[in-house]
Every structure is written in C-alpha cells, then in structure tokens.
Amino acid sequence: MKQVKDFIIIDNCKSGDSYCRMVLSPADGSRLPEMLPGQFVEVGVETSGVLLRRPISINDVDYEANTLTLLVRNAGRGTSALMDMKSGDRINLLLPLGKGFSTEAPQGAKLLLIGGGVGVAPLLYLGKVLKNEGFAPEFLLGARTAADLLSLDEFKSVGTVHVCTEDGSDGVKGFVTAHPCLSEAYHRYYCCGPAPMMKAVAAVARRNGTDCEVSLENMMACGLGACLCCVEKTVKGNVCVCTEGPVFNINELTWE
Amino acid sequence: MKQVKDFIIIDNCKSGDSYCRMVLSPADGSRLPEMLPGQFVEVGVETSGVLLRRPISINDVDYEANTLTLLVRNAGRGTSALMDMKSGDRINLLLPLGKGFSTEAPQGAKLLLIGGGVGVAPLLYLGKVLKNEGFAPEFLLGARTAADLLSLDEFKSVGTVHVCTEDGSDGVKGFVTAHPCLSEAYHRYYCCGPAPMMKAVAAVARRNGTDCEVSLENMMACGLGACLCCVEKTVKGNVCVCTEGPVFNINELTWE
Amino acid sequence: MANLSVNIGGLELSNPVMTASGTFGYGEEFTPFIDIDRLGAYIIKGTTLNPRQGNDYPRMVETPAGMLNAVGLQNKGVDYFIERIYPRIKDYKSRLIVNVSGANVDDYAETARRLHPLDGIKAIEVNISCPNVKEGGMAFGTTTNGAASVTRAVRQAYPDKTLIVKLSPNVTSIADIARAVEAEGADSVSLINTLMGMSIDVEKRRPHLSTVTGGLSGPAVRPVAVRMVWQVAKAVKIPVIGLGGIMNGRDAIEFMLAGARAVEIGTANFVDPAVTMKVIDFMEDYCRRHGINDINEIVGCI
Amino acid sequence: MANLSVNIGGLELSNPVMTASGTFGYGEEFTPFIDIDRLGAYIIKGTTLNPRQGNDYPRMVETPAGMLNAVGLQNKGVDYFIERIYPRIKDYKSRLIVNVSGANVDDYAETARRLHPLDGIKAIEVNISCPNVKEGGMAFGTTTNGAASVTRAVRQAYPDKTLIVKLSPNVTSIADIARAVEAEGADSVSLINTLMGMSIDVEKRRPHLSTVTGGLSGPAVRPVAVRMVWQVAKAVKIPVIGLGGIMNGRDAIEFMLAGARAVEIGTANFVDPAVTMKVIDFMEDYCRRHGINDINEIVGCI
Ligand SMILES: Cc1cc2nc3c(=O)[nH]c(=O)nc-3n(C[C@H](O)[C@H](O)[C@H](O)COP(=O)(O)OP(=O)(O)OC[C@H]3O[C@@H](n4cnc5c(N)ncnc54)[C@H](O)[C@@H]3O)c2cc1C
Ligand SMILES: Cc1cc2nc3c(=O)[nH]c(=O)nc-3n(C[C@H](O)[C@H](O)[C@H](O)COP(=O)(O)OP(=O)(O)OC[C@H]3O[C@@H](n4cnc5c(N)ncnc54)[C@H](O)[C@@H]3O)c2cc1C
Ligand SMILES: Cc1cc2nc3c(=O)[nH]c(=O)nc-3n(C[C@H](O)[C@H](O)[C@H](O)COP(=O)(O)O)c2cc1C
Ligand SMILES: Cc1cc2nc3c(=O)[nH]c(=O)nc-3n(C[C@H](O)[C@H](O)[C@H](O)COP(=O)(O)O)c2cc1C
Ligand code: FES
Ligand code: FES
C-alpha cells in the first residue's frame, strides 16, 4: 500500500560533489512497506526553487535493519539539496511507487543487469533479489570515468561485474554496448541509464533476440497516475510511466 | 560603504524554538565595515518560500574578534530557517544599512534604552557605544514572560537594567510604560519593539517632554532606498525607512 | 464545531474543499492517503465527447513555485467513462463532479447530455478555458460571446442539475466573462484555470514542452487567482469557487475571504497527496480560533 | 569575445542588460555594488508630470517566488527630476532611460516633451500599464485604443529619439496591443509590467496592501512573461525588450531565445544588488560555451 511518510536520515555518504548514498529509516519506527526492485520513491525536498517531489529509485532495502537506501546524482536544485542533508535530518517520502522489474525467469537463466551512471541505482536491489531467488545475476556497469562507477564493491558481492568506462580508466574502454559480454547469450537484459544508452542496449537485444526491460526516467509530477504528465508512447498508446512503469519491456515501447 | 558579502556562522545559539543569537564573521576573512548602532543588515535566506532578504538589526559588533551578532525571533519562514542554521554554514548579508541612533548628548545625560521582545536587539550595541562614549545608559526591557527576556546578563554588564514582564514572572508586572523608572527625568529615550509599545513610549515622551527615538520595522524589499516599499508617513511626507531610518525621532513622525 | 457546509448553486457540500480537475485523477489514485468521503466534492479529469490521446511528451516542467503542464485533455471519452469508470467511483458519499471539455459547442452539449441521467453525478464543471479548444483561433473562455454560447448550449442539455463554468484567467476582464455566463444560467463559476506560460531549456535552445506553451499552476499564480476571485465575487450573484495555488488551509481561507464559497485544490495534491484532509482540518481549527460558527460568514469578509 | 551589443529602435546598447523601472531607484543606490557604466542601459523610476506621494503603507508583500507592490508612482515630478536629479546621473557611459507615466494622454505627452531636450536621456519608456492610470475605468494598457492614443501623443511630443512602450500583461491578447503601439510609431515594446494580484492576511482578515490589489513581479511571473514575449516577438517587427522574473543569466537568455532583443532586471536587484553584472558575465560565458559570435544570433532562436 502506497504511503507518505517521514524518514530519518541514518547516513548520507557523499562521493565528491556528484553523488550521495542516503540510508533512511521510518521516523516513527514503523516497519518498511514491501518494496520491489525497480520501484521508486518520490522525495519531498524543502529548498528554495523546488515545488514538486523528486523521483528516485530504490537502490537497496534492508528489512532487518528497517532501512532503505537511495543513490542520488547531483543533477540540479533538488538533488543538490539532498546532497547537503545530514544524518538525523528528516525527509518525506511517497512510496513505494510504480511497477518493478520481472523477477521470474527459467531456473538457471543467465541474467545481465546493465547500468549506466546513476542508472545503476535500481540494479543493486534487483541483483540481490535475483540472487536470493537462486539466479547468478551478472552486472555490466558503465560510467564516464572510474570515479563515476558507483557502489562497485557492493555489486561485486552480489555477482560477476563487467565494467566499461568512456575514458578507459577502468574495464573496457567505450560504451556498455561495446563490451564483449554482450556477445554471450543471456535470457534477459535489465537496463537503466541515460536514454541513448538504453536505446542502444534495446537495439542489441532486438538484434540478438534477448528479452529486455528498461527503466524510464520521464519527468513526473504526482507519481500516482493522476496528472498524466509522465506519459510514454507505447504500443497501447500513451501510458503513465509512474504507474505502468518505470520498467517496460522494450516490446511495449515504440522506440524506433 | 554598503556591501554584499558572505559570512560564516561562528556560532548559532538557540533559546528554545523562539529565538537564536547568531555570531558571524566575513567568510573571506576581510575586516568588518564600520557599523553604527541602530543600523541593520539584510540577510539572504535560502529556503523554500522565501525570495526577499530579511532585515535584522545589528545586535552587537566586536571589531577585535571581527564578528557581528544578530538576535533573531522565529517569526515565520525566513527566520525559522535562520534558527536551523549551524556553525560553519554560510550566509549572505547586505550591510550596513540605514541610519542609526543619535549618540550625541550633553555630558552626563541620563539615557534610557527601552526594548520590548526581540526589539532589544539593537539596544545592546547602542548601550555599549554609549557607555564607551562616557554615558551610563540604563535599560528598560519588557517581555511577555521571564523566559522571553533576551541577553539579560549582557545588558547588565553594560548598565542598570529595569525589567517588566506581562505575566509578572520577572521585574514589574505589566507593559514597559507601567514601569516607575519612567517617572524619572531622562534626556532621551531610545525605543525599539512592537509598534503599540513604541507608540505608548512616544506618548509618555511627549507628555514629559523627553527626546525620543524609535526604530521602525516596516516591511522592506530592497533595503537600499530603491523600491519605495518601506515608506513611513513623516512630517516631510513619505520617506524610506531603510535609508532615512529605521531610527526616527518621534517629532519626525505623524503618530497620532 | 462550526458549520462547514456550503451550497453551490443548489448542490450541498459537507465542506468547501474540492479537488481540481486533472490533478486528482478519478479519485482512486488517492485512496491510500485520504478518505474521499470527507471531501466536499471531487472533480475528476477533463472528459470529452471522443477519446483523446493528449499531447506528446514532455508535458510538464517545473517553474518557480509552479509548474507548466500541457497534458491536453488525455481521456477515453465520455462513453468509456460512463460504462467503465463511473460504476467504480459513483458510490462515495462525497459529491462527484465531472469536468467537461469540448472542441466545439455541440461537443460540450452532447457530453453534458450523456452525463445528465447519471444519479451519481451531482454537477458538471464546464471547462471553457482549455488551450486546445479553439473558436476562431481563440478559446471560448476568452470572449464573452464564446463563454456565453457554450454556457447556453450546455444549460439546455443539462437542465435542473448544478452547472459550474470554469473560467480562464488569460483575459483582460474576468468579471465580464463571469457576468456573461451568469446571464446564460450558470449556477456557479470556478476560477482560475491555468495561466498560459512558457519555459525554454537554454542549453538545448528549445521549449521544455512539446507544445511550446502550457498552463501555469501552483503557488506562483495564487496572487492572481485571489485577485480574480475578488473581482468576480463582486461582479456576480452566483457562488464563486476559488482555486489557483492553494497549498494549505491558510491559502484556502484566503480565497474564501476574497469571496469564494468553496475552493478546489490542484497542484498541491502532487506535493502532498493528503493535503485536502489537512485543509479541512485547518478550516475547523480556524473557525474555532476565530469564534466562527458558520464558515459561510467569512465569505468575502475583508 | 562575442559581440553583446544590440540596437533598440536606433539606440545602441553595449549589451542587452538593463534595469527595470521602479526597482533600481535612480541608479545611485547601486553604485556600491555595480559599475553602472557596464549596463546596457538603466531605466529609472516612473516619472510623472506632477509630484506624487504614492500609496499608503503597506505597499509590499512577499508571495510565493514573487512580491506584490503598490508603490503608486511616488516621485517628485518631471521638473524636479530635470533640475535636481538629472544633473547628478546624466554622465554615466551607460544609456539613461526615463520611465514615464501619466494620469491622462496630455500628461504623458507633456512629460515626454520636457524630457526631450535633455541630451543625457537617450530614450523614454512609456508605462501604459500602471494600475493608477485610468481611462474610462480601464488602464490605457488594456485596450488597443488606449494604448494607441498614448503612443500617438507621446510620439508627437518626443520625435526622433527612441520611444519604448511598456505593455501590461493583464490582457487577453498582448500581441494586439503591441501591434497597435507599433502602428503608432513606437520604436520598441518592453514587457511585462506587473500582473495584477492580491494577498490577504487571513488572521487579521484584511488585505496585505493598503490598496487591496497590487502588481506581482519576480520569478513567479516568468513563465507568463516568456510566453508573452514569444507571442509579441512574432507579432511585431520592432525590437522587443523582455522582462519579468529574471533572476540570473540563464533567465535572461531564456527571454532572448523567446524573441527579446534586450532584457530588463527588476525584482532581482532586491535579492542581489550585483545581479546585473552577473547576468552580463553569464551572457559572455554562454556565448563562449555555445560558440556564438554575436548575441543577436540567438534572438527568437528556438
Ligand atoms: C522513476 C525515476 C527514477 C529515478 N531514479 C533516480 C535515482 O535513483 N537516482 C538519481 O540520482 N536520479 C534518479 N532519477 C532522476 C531524478 O529524478 C532527477 O535527476 C531529479 O528529479 C532532478 O531534480 P533536480 O531538482 O536535482 O534537478 P532540476 O534542477 O529540477 O533539473 C535538472 C534536470 O533534472 C531533470 N528533472 C527535473 N525534475 C525531474 C522530475 N520530476 N522527474 C524526472 N526528471 C527530472 C530535468 O530534465 C532537468 O534537466 C529518477 C527519475 C525517475 C523518473
Ligand atoms: C530595520 C528592521 C530591523 C529588524 N530587526 C530585527 C531583529 O533584530 N531581530 C528580529 O528577529 N527581527 C527583526 N526585524 C523583523 C524581521 O525582519 C521580521 O521578523 C522577518 O523579516 C520576518 O521574516 P520571516 O520570513 O520569518 O516571516 P514571514 O513568514 O515572511 O512573515 C511573518 C511576519 O513577519 C513580517 N515580515 C515579513 N517580511 C518582512 C520584512 N521584509 N520586513 C519586515 N517585516 C517582515 C510580516 O509582517 C509577517 O507577518 C527587523 C525588521 C526591520 C525592518
Ligand atoms: C496536470 C494538470 C492537468 C489539468 N487538467 C485539467 C483539466 O482536465 N480540466 C480543467 O478544467 N483543468 C485542468 N487543470 C487545471 C486545474 O484544475 C486548476 O485549474 C489549475 O491547476 C490551478 O489550480 P492549482 O494551482 O491548485 O493547481 C489541470 C492542471 C494540471 C496541473
Ligand atoms: C517596487 C516596484 C516598483 C515598480 N515601479 C515601476 C514603475 O514606476 N514604472 C514601471 O513601468 N514599472 C514599475 N515596476 C515594474 C517593473 O519595472 C517590472 O516591470 C516588473 O517588476 C516585472 O519585472 P521583475 O519580475 O523583474 O521585477 C515596479 C516594480 C516593482 C517591484
Ligand atoms: S507523474 Fe503524474 S501520472 Fe505519472
Ligand atoms: S526597502 Fe526598498 S526603499 Fe526601503
């Protein structure tokens, strides 16, 4: 059940001026609601020049510690205010929102989780859930430079990690679509990152017949399916990314 | 010379949820400009719902320590954001603004500094300057309750302090105008506080022929005499409180 | 406790708080957060005679204390609404009001006619201020003649039940438009719809919205909306519904003091999906604090 | 470095950045913070034929991302200006533009006539959008006839020098008004003046401003202003000056992309008295980053 709730920041760890990783727990001590990988939250940001909530993916959930983790890139006014928040501060979340990634697959299916930049955020939780369900998820993570590769150690603890950087400072040099692992056979790609990257991965998937899910980041106002601002053109017409997505199978989309 | 400058918060000491006392020093290490008692600063507040700067009196200046002190009452959005600021945070000030209190008086003149609520703010610096110039300033400080009497010890270190509280929890019970010290002869009253209090003090001053200066708190936008928003009707017509004031001799005003 | 119930052109509301069309979906999206039965009324999405896909993405951009939208009345048409959506939402205790739009006068009238028989619908709000509805290159809502002609046609197609006309703020004299729709038999006017605005991505050097211009809503527009409500309330005798940037109870009271009998809450639902309940709570508290027995006492009382 | 100079109806400016009337005093108030000579032009306080005391206090209230003002053209009249103020401020290298208001057509014309001989004044901006100027119950700026009649009279009284007409946004079609003043010989139009708004103190149950309504300015109005500049720039051939809520260089470029040849900065001067210099710096930097040789290239370029 969706809820709107105050959280306490347990920890807010910055990587430079570009990213932060925020660990949150309900302020009233209540249990976290059930959350699925690929779902997101809408964060209320109290700063000058920000009115609407900001959508952020669920990066990790620890039901035992009763904590939720967000991975945030400093993209503008709202996210930069999030960067500046301190442990102990309060923050209001609307959650859990949207539909997540499919986690069903034939036993032993090879699954590749492809993330670019801060788009790696939802893949950590997804990887953990897939691993729990008995799969051996692999990650293909791309970034501009080695410094922009986020949470690498955590990904490694979940599964095999393939790395690409645009400047070659780590792993294969170039975009994720240049990585040799894409020539192997996978049952499904899960992809989240900048639109051009997702479109390129979708093209690869279509070419080699791999099932492929992508997570879209359309601009949102309500996050609840009420305002119809976040629509994506699909084979069924305009649908709300906040309720029908953010995860879509590429077959539902009208890309190219 | 007026300037707009970043300051670092050296200390921000809250009294409950209602007041804070902020000690500031120029962020670039430069020397404080010369400031006169009764002058004010315009504080930039970066929070949701605040556009314009907020005018705050100069509460104290320590040229040796190169610090400036503000005493702030939590009155709304802007001031409550100031309450929440922490030492080390940056804040932008426009200063020094307006004309201050007159500090000339015949040698040995008896001077009474009358403050109500947070209106005591400019009187501390004024008292110190007067004391430096060889006077023995007295204070008459009023507040709702004993808990709302601000900086009492500091005032006591500058001169004799007379106290009134509305609930009688300290000093004389009632408004400042009920205090017996007003029956003594003073050369001048300096008064800052809520408008009804200043008007009542002005009436007393007129009755007993005492010179009287009051510090107005008209709503301001620019603080520079440019917008003409802060005007007060005076014997010379509408004048800008931010440049011709905030301190006025009651003879200049058209009260009653 | 003070009386909060108000009457809008024959329609009794348990309190003055409604939701603004296009910002509250069909209400169902908000059931995790609020008790719809506690609302004075809920106004649902703009409905047209025929289905509409709406405009292309991007449809939204944030602006200082506001947002621009260019949704363009995406909806599945009145028949789909009547068959598939209405049965799901008709049984709330709160008043259900449908917002009606059209491409021409006949579309408005026909949509109203089809909604008329439904018992669960207590009133319609006719949106003559949508940027996608053209009449000689101008929206119906920006000329007294256009506004009057839509009102006249809908009034005929929708007799006896409450007819609210929603006015556009993009006009020189909104009071003139209000008088024109009052003369044609509107039971109430609601205002304001969005102000027409525009925003440009200076790095990409292109408009943020696919449609170039869009509708501005949110707290930024509130001073304009309050002023217009004040002007209209002095100009007409029918009750005025005020909206535009209401974010909390204080803002809602501001509109009532300006002359609104009831209020609608729009963009604020996106910021806090439970805001409507808080506004009702504030009204109760405000009346108590100010010794007001009946909220109708404060309407226009400045 | 890119060329930033622009031409406004015959008046050459070293860059597109000006200050908006009523927000910059006579310029002198800002000399501690900026180099006035670096401005493209500075437009000073609204000046009328006779002295005016302006409206009663309170004249200002903050609103979400904006402010309402009701200053009411407080000034000492054109003769006092010419004798006492003009000599002090005439020698800046930057263009000095006087904003002119009037209670009737003759006042406008007479004020313009008295300013005409002054060499230090390069242009006048005629404010036909002040809420205190009445013509048959309506401000000149809200009818094409009213706007045309003021422009015609001032054009006659103020020949050969640059005449800018400042338009009101409180109209159904600002493009129509712009066309009307262009037809009467205006060299340029500037827009927008303030949107008419209102705000109420709900605890005291009375308006915040002594005049009940006032003029809304600041970032809140920017989307409306950008839209109007875009509409007007398509409707007229004379250069358009854009303003309304410009807070920084990005916002200034947004107006130029919408079609403005130059910009004015108003309320932002209150927030940061050095903002104009930062806007000019941003423009230089923007041109460099985008490989633009002449800022005129981007005007209307979306
Ligand atoms: C479902 C979803 C999940 C997301 N997950 C993450 C995540 O895990 N980590 C992360 O760092 N970012 C994530 N984003 C992107 C994040 O929402 C935007 O970066 C953020 O909203 C920008 O806000 P801002 O105030 O910092 O930027 P602004 O100053 O408002 O604008 C900067 C840029 O951010 C984009 N943006 C602004 N508002 C929105 C909005 N409401 N929705 C989408 N984009 C917007 C605009 O295109 C703009 O160019 C996600 C977005 C969506 C839709
Ligand atoms: C010359 C001068 C000196 C002052 N010195 C002090 C001081 O030393 N300490 C102190 O605590 N306060 C002082 N004030 C009052 C202080 O400026 C206001 O309390 C503050 O601006 C309120 O801002 P806010 O955002 O907290 O309140 P808001 O939420 O904006 O409004 C709350 C109330 O504060 C008042 N207010 C809002 N903005 C202004 C403004 N720009 N100017 C004046 N009043 C305003 C309004 O009447 C409103 O009812 C002074 C005011 C002036 C003009
Ligand atoms: C996303 C969105 C969609 C809207 N759709 C409609 C609509 O279909 N019909 C209508 O009459 N008004 C529509 N509006 C206008 C609102 O009902 C309301 O008039 C406006 O947003 C001002 O109120 P607010 O500032 O409280 O949002 C819409 C507004 C928004 C933000
Ligand atoms: C305090 C104040 C006084 C103003 N006085 C005048 C004036 O005398 N003449 C005029 O044409 N416009 C006047 N304006 C309008 C501004 O010049 C400008 O058109 C408006 O504020 C919008 O720009 P902004 O949002 O950048 O402030 C005034 C605005 C303010 C805020
Ligand atoms: S964000 Fe409102 S419908 Fe998706
Ligand atoms: S605050 Fe602008 S003139 Fe005083």
Coordinates of N, CA and C in Angstrom, one line a residue, chain B residues 1-90:
Chain B
M1 N 30.8 52.1 3.6 CA 30.3 51.7 2.3 C 29.5 50.4 2.3
K2 N 28.3 50.5 1.7 CA 27.5 49.3 1.7 C 28.1 48.2 0.9
Q3 N 27.9 46.9 1.4 CA 28.5 45.8 0.7 C 27.6 44.6 0.8
V4 N 27.8 43.7 -0.1 CA 27.1 42.4 -0.1 C 28.1 41.3 0.0
K5 N 28.0 40.5 1.0 CA 29.2 39.7 1.4 C 28.7 38.4 2.1
D6 N 29.5 37.3 1.8 CA 29.2 36.1 2.5 C 29.8 36.1 3.9
F7 N 29.1 35.6 4.9 CA 29.6 35.4 6.2 C 29.6 33.9 6.6
I8 N 30.4 33.6 7.6 CA 30.4 32.2 8.1 C 29.8 32.3 9.5
I9 N 28.9 31.4 9.8 CA 28.3 31.3 11.1 C 29.3 30.7 12.1
I10 N 29.7 31.5 13.0 CA 30.7 31.1 14.0 C 30.0 30.3 15.1
D11 N 28.8 30.8 15.4 CA 28.0 30.2 16.5 C 26.5 30.6 16.3
N12 N 25.6 29.6 16.5 CA 24.2 30.0 16.4 C 23.6 29.3 17.6
C13 N 23.3 30.2 18.6 CA 22.8 29.7 19.9 C 21.3 29.9 20.0
K14 N 20.5 28.8 20.1 CA 19.1 28.9 20.1 C 18.6 29.1 21.6
S15 N 17.6 29.9 21.8 CA 16.8 29.8 23.1 C 15.5 29.2 22.7
G16 N 15.3 28.0 23.0 CA 14.1 27.3 22.7 C 13.8 27.3 21.2
D17 N 12.6 27.4 20.8 CA 12.2 27.4 19.4 C 11.9 28.8 19.0
S18 N 12.2 29.8 19.9 CA 11.7 31.2 19.6 C 12.8 32.2 19.2
Y19 N 14.0 32.0 19.6 CA 15.0 33.0 19.3 C 16.3 32.3 19.0
C20 N 17.2 33.0 18.3 CA 18.6 32.5 18.2 C 19.5 33.7 18.1
R21 N 20.7 33.5 18.5 CA 21.7 34.5 18.6 C 22.8 34.0 17.7
M22 N 23.1 34.7 16.6 CA 24.0 34.3 15.6 C 25.2 35.1 15.6
V23 N 26.4 34.5 15.7 CA 27.6 35.2 15.6 C 28.3 34.9 14.3
L24 N 28.6 36.0 13.5 CA 29.0 35.9 12.1 C 30.4 36.6 11.9
S25 N 31.1 36.0 11.0 CA 32.4 36.7 10.6 C 32.5 36.6 9.0
P26 N 33.1 37.6 8.4 CA 33.2 37.6 7.0 C 33.9 36.3 6.5
A27 N 33.3 35.7 5.5 CA 33.9 34.4 5.0 C 35.2 34.5 4.4
D28 N 35.5 35.7 3.8 CA 36.8 35.9 3.1 C 37.8 36.4 4.1
G29 N 37.5 36.5 5.4 CA 38.5 37.0 6.4 C 38.7 38.5 6.4
S30 N 38.0 39.2 5.5 CA 38.1 40.7 5.5 C 37.6 41.3 6.7
R31 N 38.1 42.6 7.0 CA 37.6 43.3 8.2 C 36.1 43.7 8.0
L32 N 35.4 43.7 9.1 CA 34.0 44.2 9.1 C 34.0 45.7 8.7
P33 N 33.0 46.1 8.0 CA 32.9 47.6 7.8 C 32.5 48.2 9.1
E34 N 32.6 49.6 9.1 CA 32.2 50.3 10.3 C 30.6 50.2 10.4
M35 N 30.1 49.9 11.5 CA 28.7 49.9 11.7 C 28.2 50.7 12.9
L36 N 27.1 51.4 12.7 CA 26.6 52.2 13.8 C 25.4 51.6 14.5
P37 N 25.3 51.8 15.8 CA 24.1 51.2 16.5 C 22.8 51.7 15.9
G38 N 21.9 50.8 15.7 CA 20.6 51.1 15.0 C 20.6 50.8 13.6
Q39 N 21.8 50.6 13.0 CA 21.8 50.1 11.6 C 21.4 48.7 11.5
F40 N 21.1 48.2 10.3 CA 20.7 46.8 10.2 C 21.3 46.2 9.0
V41 N 21.1 44.9 8.9 CA 21.6 44.1 7.7 C 20.4 43.5 7.0
E42 N 20.6 43.1 5.7 CA 19.5 42.4 5.0 C 20.1 41.0 4.8
V43 N 19.5 40.0 5.3 CA 20.0 38.6 5.3 C 19.4 37.8 4.2
G44 N 20.2 37.2 3.3 CA 19.7 36.3 2.3 C 19.4 34.9 2.9
V45 N 18.1 34.5 2.7 CA 17.7 33.2 3.3 C 17.4 32.2 2.1
E46 N 18.1 31.1 2.1 CA 17.9 30.1 1.0 C 17.0 29.1 1.5
T47 N 15.7 29.3 1.5 CA 14.8 28.3 1.8 C 13.5 28.4 1.0
S48 N 12.7 27.3 1.0 CA 11.5 27.3 0.2 C 10.6 28.3 0.7
G49 N 10.0 29.1 -0.3 CA 9.0 30.1 0.1 C 9.6 31.5 0.5
V50 N 10.9 31.6 0.4 CA 11.5 32.9 0.7 C 12.2 33.5 -0.5
L51 N 11.8 34.7 -0.9 CA 12.5 35.3 -2.1 C 13.4 36.5 -1.6
L52 N 12.8 37.4 -0.9 CA 13.5 38.6 -0.5 C 14.3 38.4 0.7
R53 N 15.3 39.3 0.9 CA 16.2 39.3 2.1 C 15.3 39.7 3.3
R54 N 15.8 39.4 4.5 CA 15.1 39.7 5.7 C 15.9 40.7 6.5
P55 N 15.3 41.9 6.9 CA 16.1 42.9 7.6 C 16.2 42.5 9.1
I56 N 17.4 42.6 9.6 CA 17.7 42.2 11.0 C 18.7 43.3 11.6
S57 N 18.4 43.7 12.8 CA 19.2 44.8 13.4 C 20.6 44.2 13.8
I58 N 21.5 45.1 13.8 CA 22.8 44.8 14.4 C 22.7 44.7 15.9
N59 N 22.9 43.6 16.4 CA 22.8 43.3 17.9 C 24.1 43.7 18.6
D60 N 25.2 43.3 18.0 CA 26.5 43.6 18.6 C 27.6 43.5 17.5
V61 N 28.6 44.2 17.8 CA 29.8 44.2 16.9 C 31.0 44.1 17.7
D62 N 31.9 43.2 17.3 CA 33.2 43.0 18.0 C 34.3 43.2 17.0
Y63 N 34.8 44.4 16.9 CA 35.8 44.6 15.8 C 37.1 43.8 16.0
E64 N 37.4 43.6 17.3 CA 38.6 42.8 17.6 C 38.5 41.4 17.1
A65 N 37.3 40.7 17.5 CA 37.1 39.4 17.1 C 36.7 39.3 15.6
N66 N 36.4 40.5 15.0 CA 35.8 40.6 13.7 C 34.5 39.9 13.5
T67 N 33.7 40.0 14.5 CA 32.4 39.3 14.5 C 31.2 40.3 14.7
L68 N 30.1 39.9 14.1 CA 28.9 40.6 14.1 C 27.8 39.7 14.7
T69 N 27.0 40.2 15.6 CA 25.9 39.4 16.2 C 24.5 39.8 15.8
L70 N 23.7 38.8 15.5 CA 22.3 39.1 15.2 C 21.4 38.3 16.3
L71 N 20.3 38.9 16.7 CA 19.4 38.3 17.6 C 18.1 38.2 16.8
V72 N 17.7 36.9 16.6 CA 16.6 36.7 15.7 C 15.4 36.0 16.4
R73 N 14.2 36.5 16.2 CA 13.0 35.9 16.7 C 12.4 35.1 15.5
N74 N 12.0 33.9 15.8 CA 11.3 33.0 14.9 C 9.9 33.5 14.6
A75 N 9.8 34.3 13.4 CA 8.6 35.0 13.1 C 7.9 34.3 11.9
G76 N 8.5 33.5 11.2 CA 7.9 32.9 10.0 C 9.0 32.1 9.3
R77 N 8.7 32.0 7.9 CA 9.5 31.1 7.1 C 11.0 31.4 7.1
G78 N 11.3 32.7 6.9 CA 12.7 33.1 6.8 C 13.5 32.9 8.1
T79 N 12.9 33.5 9.1 CA 13.6 33.5 10.4 C 13.7 32.0 11.0
S80 N 12.7 31.2 10.7 CA 12.8 29.9 11.2 C 13.9 29.1 10.5
A81 N 14.2 29.4 9.2 CA 15.3 28.8 8.5 C 16.6 29.3 9.2
L82 N 16.6 30.5 9.6 CA 17.8 31.0 10.3 C 18.1 30.3 11.6
M83 N 17.0 30.0 12.3 CA 17.1 29.2 13.6 C 17.8 27.9 13.3
D84 N 17.5 27.3 12.2 CA 18.1 26.0 11.9 C 19.5 26.0 11.4
M85 N 20.1 27.1 11.2 CA 21.4 27.1 10.6 C 22.5 26.7 11.7
K86 N 23.6 26.2 11.2 CA 24.6 25.6 12.1 C 25.9 26.3 11.9
S87 N 26.7 26.3 12.9 CA 28.0 26.9 12.8 C 28.7 26.3 11.6
G88 N 29.5 27.1 10.9 CA 30.1 26.6 9.7 C 29.3 26.9 8.4
D89 N 28.0 27.1 8.6 CA 27.2 27.4 7.4 C 27.5 28.8 6.9
R90 N 27.2 29.0 5.6 CA 27.4 30.3 5.0 C 26.1 31.1 4.9

